[in-house]
């Protein structure tokens, strides 16, 4: 589980991961389900080999 509830700080600390400067907060809250979790296609945003990552916005 990748906790990025402070997503702006996370992006600043990990520029290689979020090098496309995503509006990550909008993505998180737009896609958040009732449990405040969702999965997105990690390969779209980085060169990491993982297909998906579960993100908590709570």
Short mmCIF file of N, CA and C in Angstrom, two decimals:
data_model
loop_
_atom_site.label_atom_id
_atom_site.label_comp_id
_atom_site.label_asym_id
_atom_site.label_seq_id
_atom_site.Cartn_x
_atom_site.Cartn_y
_atom_site.Cartn_z
N UNK A 1 0.85 -1.19 0.00
CA UNK A 1 0.00 0.00 0.00
C UNK A 1 0.88 1.24 0.00
N UNK A 2 0.60 2.13 -0.89
CA UNK A 2 1.34 3.39 -0.98
C UNK A 2 0.46 4.49 -0.41
N UNK A 3 0.89 5.06 0.69
CA UNK A 3 0.09 6.11 1.34
C UNK A 3 0.53 7.46 0.81
N UNK A 4 -0.30 8.07 0.01
CA UNK A 4 0.02 9.40 -0.51
C UNK A 4 -1.10 10.37 -0.18
N UNK A 5 -1.54 10.32 1.06
CA UNK A 5 -2.59 11.24 1.50
C UNK A 5 -2.09 12.68 1.48
N UNK A 6 -0.76 12.86 1.57
CA UNK A 6 -0.15 14.19 1.38
C UNK A 6 0.53 14.17 0.01
N UNK A 7 -0.28 14.11 -1.04
CA UNK A 7 0.24 13.81 -2.36
C UNK A 7 1.18 14.87 -2.92
N UNK A 8 0.96 16.14 -2.59
CA UNK A 8 1.88 17.17 -3.09
C UNK A 8 3.28 16.97 -2.53
N UNK A 9 3.36 16.68 -1.24
CA UNK A 9 4.67 16.42 -0.64
C UNK A 9 5.30 15.17 -1.24
N UNK A 10 4.48 14.16 -1.48
CA UNK A 10 5.00 12.93 -2.07
C UNK A 10 5.57 13.18 -3.46
N UNK A 11 4.85 13.96 -4.25
CA UNK A 11 5.32 14.27 -5.60
C UNK A 11 6.63 15.04 -5.57
N UNK A 12 6.75 15.99 -4.64
CA UNK A 12 7.99 16.75 -4.53
C UNK A 12 9.15 15.87 -4.10
N UNK A 13 8.87 14.89 -3.24
CA UNK A 13 9.92 14.01 -2.73
C UNK A 13 10.27 12.91 -3.73
N UNK A 14 9.42 12.67 -4.73
CA UNK A 14 9.63 11.58 -5.68
C UNK A 14 9.43 12.06 -7.12
N UNK A 15 10.23 13.02 -7.56
CA UNK A 15 10.02 13.59 -8.89
C UNK A 15 10.23 12.59 -10.01
N UNK A 16 11.07 11.57 -9.79
CA UNK A 16 11.30 10.58 -10.84
C UNK A 16 10.06 9.71 -11.06
N UNK A 17 9.30 9.50 -9.99
CA UNK A 17 8.10 8.68 -10.10
C UNK A 17 6.98 9.47 -10.77
N UNK A 18 6.80 10.73 -10.34
CA UNK A 18 5.72 11.55 -10.88
C UNK A 18 6.29 12.65 -11.76
N UNK A 19 7.11 12.25 -12.73
CA UNK A 19 7.79 13.24 -13.56
C UNK A 19 6.85 13.93 -14.54
N UNK A 20 5.65 13.41 -14.70
CA UNK A 20 4.68 14.05 -15.59
C UNK A 20 3.88 15.14 -14.88
N UNK A 21 4.18 15.37 -13.62
CA UNK A 21 3.53 16.42 -12.82
C UNK A 21 2.01 16.28 -12.85
N UNK A 22 1.56 15.10 -12.48
CA UNK A 22 0.13 14.83 -12.47
C UNK A 22 -0.57 15.67 -11.42
N UNK A 23 -1.82 15.98 -11.69
CA UNK A 23 -2.65 16.56 -10.65
C UNK A 23 -3.19 15.39 -9.84
N UNK A 24 -2.33 14.85 -8.98
CA UNK A 24 -2.62 13.58 -8.33
C UNK A 24 -3.80 13.66 -7.38
N UNK A 25 -3.95 14.79 -6.70
CA UNK A 25 -5.07 14.90 -5.77
C UNK A 25 -6.41 14.80 -6.49
N UNK A 26 -6.54 15.43 -7.64
CA UNK A 26 -7.78 15.35 -8.40
C UNK A 26 -8.07 13.91 -8.83
N UNK A 27 -7.01 13.21 -9.26
CA UNK A 27 -7.18 11.82 -9.67
C UNK A 27 -7.63 10.97 -8.49
N UNK A 28 -7.00 11.16 -7.35
CA UNK A 28 -7.33 10.36 -6.18
C UNK A 28 -8.78 10.56 -5.75
N UNK A 29 -9.18 11.82 -5.60
CA UNK A 29 -10.52 12.08 -5.08
C UNK A 29 -11.59 11.78 -6.12
N UNK A 30 -11.27 11.95 -7.40
CA UNK A 30 -12.24 11.63 -8.44
C UNK A 30 -12.53 10.14 -8.48
N UNK A 31 -11.52 9.31 -8.22
CA UNK A 31 -11.65 7.88 -8.33
C UNK A 31 -11.89 7.17 -7.01
N UNK A 32 -11.91 7.92 -5.92
CA UNK A 32 -12.03 7.29 -4.61
C UNK A 32 -13.40 6.63 -4.44
N UNK A 33 -13.37 5.39 -3.97
CA UNK A 33 -14.61 4.67 -3.70
C UNK A 33 -15.05 4.91 -2.27
N UNK A 34 -16.04 4.14 -1.83
CA UNK A 34 -16.56 4.31 -0.48
C UNK A 34 -15.50 4.04 0.58
N UNK A 35 -14.54 3.16 0.25
CA UNK A 35 -13.47 2.85 1.21
C UNK A 35 -12.25 3.74 1.01
N UNK A 36 -12.40 4.78 0.16
CA UNK A 36 -11.32 5.73 -0.12
C UNK A 36 -10.08 5.05 -0.68
N UNK A 37 -10.30 3.99 -1.46
CA UNK A 37 -9.18 3.31 -2.10
C UNK A 37 -9.52 3.08 -3.57
N UNK A 38 -8.49 3.04 -4.39
CA UNK A 38 -8.67 2.66 -5.78
C UNK A 38 -7.35 2.19 -6.35
N UNK A 39 -7.39 1.52 -7.45
CA UNK A 39 -6.17 1.09 -8.13
C UNK A 39 -6.05 1.82 -9.46
N UNK A 40 -4.84 2.21 -9.82
CA UNK A 40 -4.64 2.81 -11.13
C UNK A 40 -3.48 2.11 -11.82
N UNK A 41 -3.39 2.29 -13.11
CA UNK A 41 -2.36 1.64 -13.90
C UNK A 41 -1.03 2.34 -13.68
N UNK A 42 -0.21 1.74 -12.81
CA UNK A 42 1.07 2.34 -12.41
C UNK A 42 1.98 2.57 -13.61
N UNK A 43 1.92 1.70 -14.60
CA UNK A 43 2.83 1.79 -15.74
C UNK A 43 2.61 3.05 -16.57
N UNK A 44 1.45 3.68 -16.42
CA UNK A 44 1.21 4.92 -17.14
C UNK A 44 2.01 6.08 -16.56
N UNK A 45 2.42 5.95 -15.29
CA UNK A 45 3.02 7.08 -14.59
C UNK A 45 4.48 6.88 -14.22
N UNK A 46 5.02 5.69 -14.44
CA UNK A 46 6.41 5.46 -14.10
C UNK A 46 6.96 4.29 -14.90
N UNK A 47 8.25 4.04 -14.75
CA UNK A 47 8.89 2.92 -15.42
C UNK A 47 8.94 1.68 -14.54
N UNK A 48 8.26 1.73 -13.40
CA UNK A 48 8.27 0.59 -12.51
C UNK A 48 7.53 -0.58 -13.15
N UNK A 49 7.89 -1.79 -12.76
CA UNK A 49 7.34 -2.98 -13.40
C UNK A 49 5.97 -3.37 -12.88
N UNK A 50 5.56 -2.80 -11.74
CA UNK A 50 4.26 -3.15 -11.17
C UNK A 50 3.13 -2.65 -12.07
N UNK A 51 2.13 -3.47 -12.26
CA UNK A 51 1.01 -3.09 -13.12
C UNK A 51 0.06 -2.14 -12.43
N UNK A 52 -0.18 -2.40 -11.15
CA UNK A 52 -1.11 -1.56 -10.40
C UNK A 52 -0.57 -1.30 -9.01
N UNK A 53 -1.02 -0.23 -8.42
CA UNK A 53 -0.68 0.06 -7.03
C UNK A 53 -1.96 0.52 -6.33
N UNK A 54 -2.16 0.06 -5.11
CA UNK A 54 -3.34 0.46 -4.36
C UNK A 54 -3.00 1.71 -3.57
N UNK A 55 -3.86 2.70 -3.65
CA UNK A 55 -3.59 3.99 -3.03
C UNK A 55 -4.67 4.31 -2.02
N UNK A 56 -4.24 4.77 -0.85
CA UNK A 56 -5.18 5.20 0.18
C UNK A 56 -5.18 6.72 0.24
N UNK A 57 -6.38 7.32 0.18
CA UNK A 57 -6.47 8.77 0.29
C UNK A 57 -7.05 9.17 1.64
N UNK A 58 -7.25 8.21 2.51
CA UNK A 58 -7.80 8.48 3.84
C UNK A 58 -6.74 8.56 4.78
#
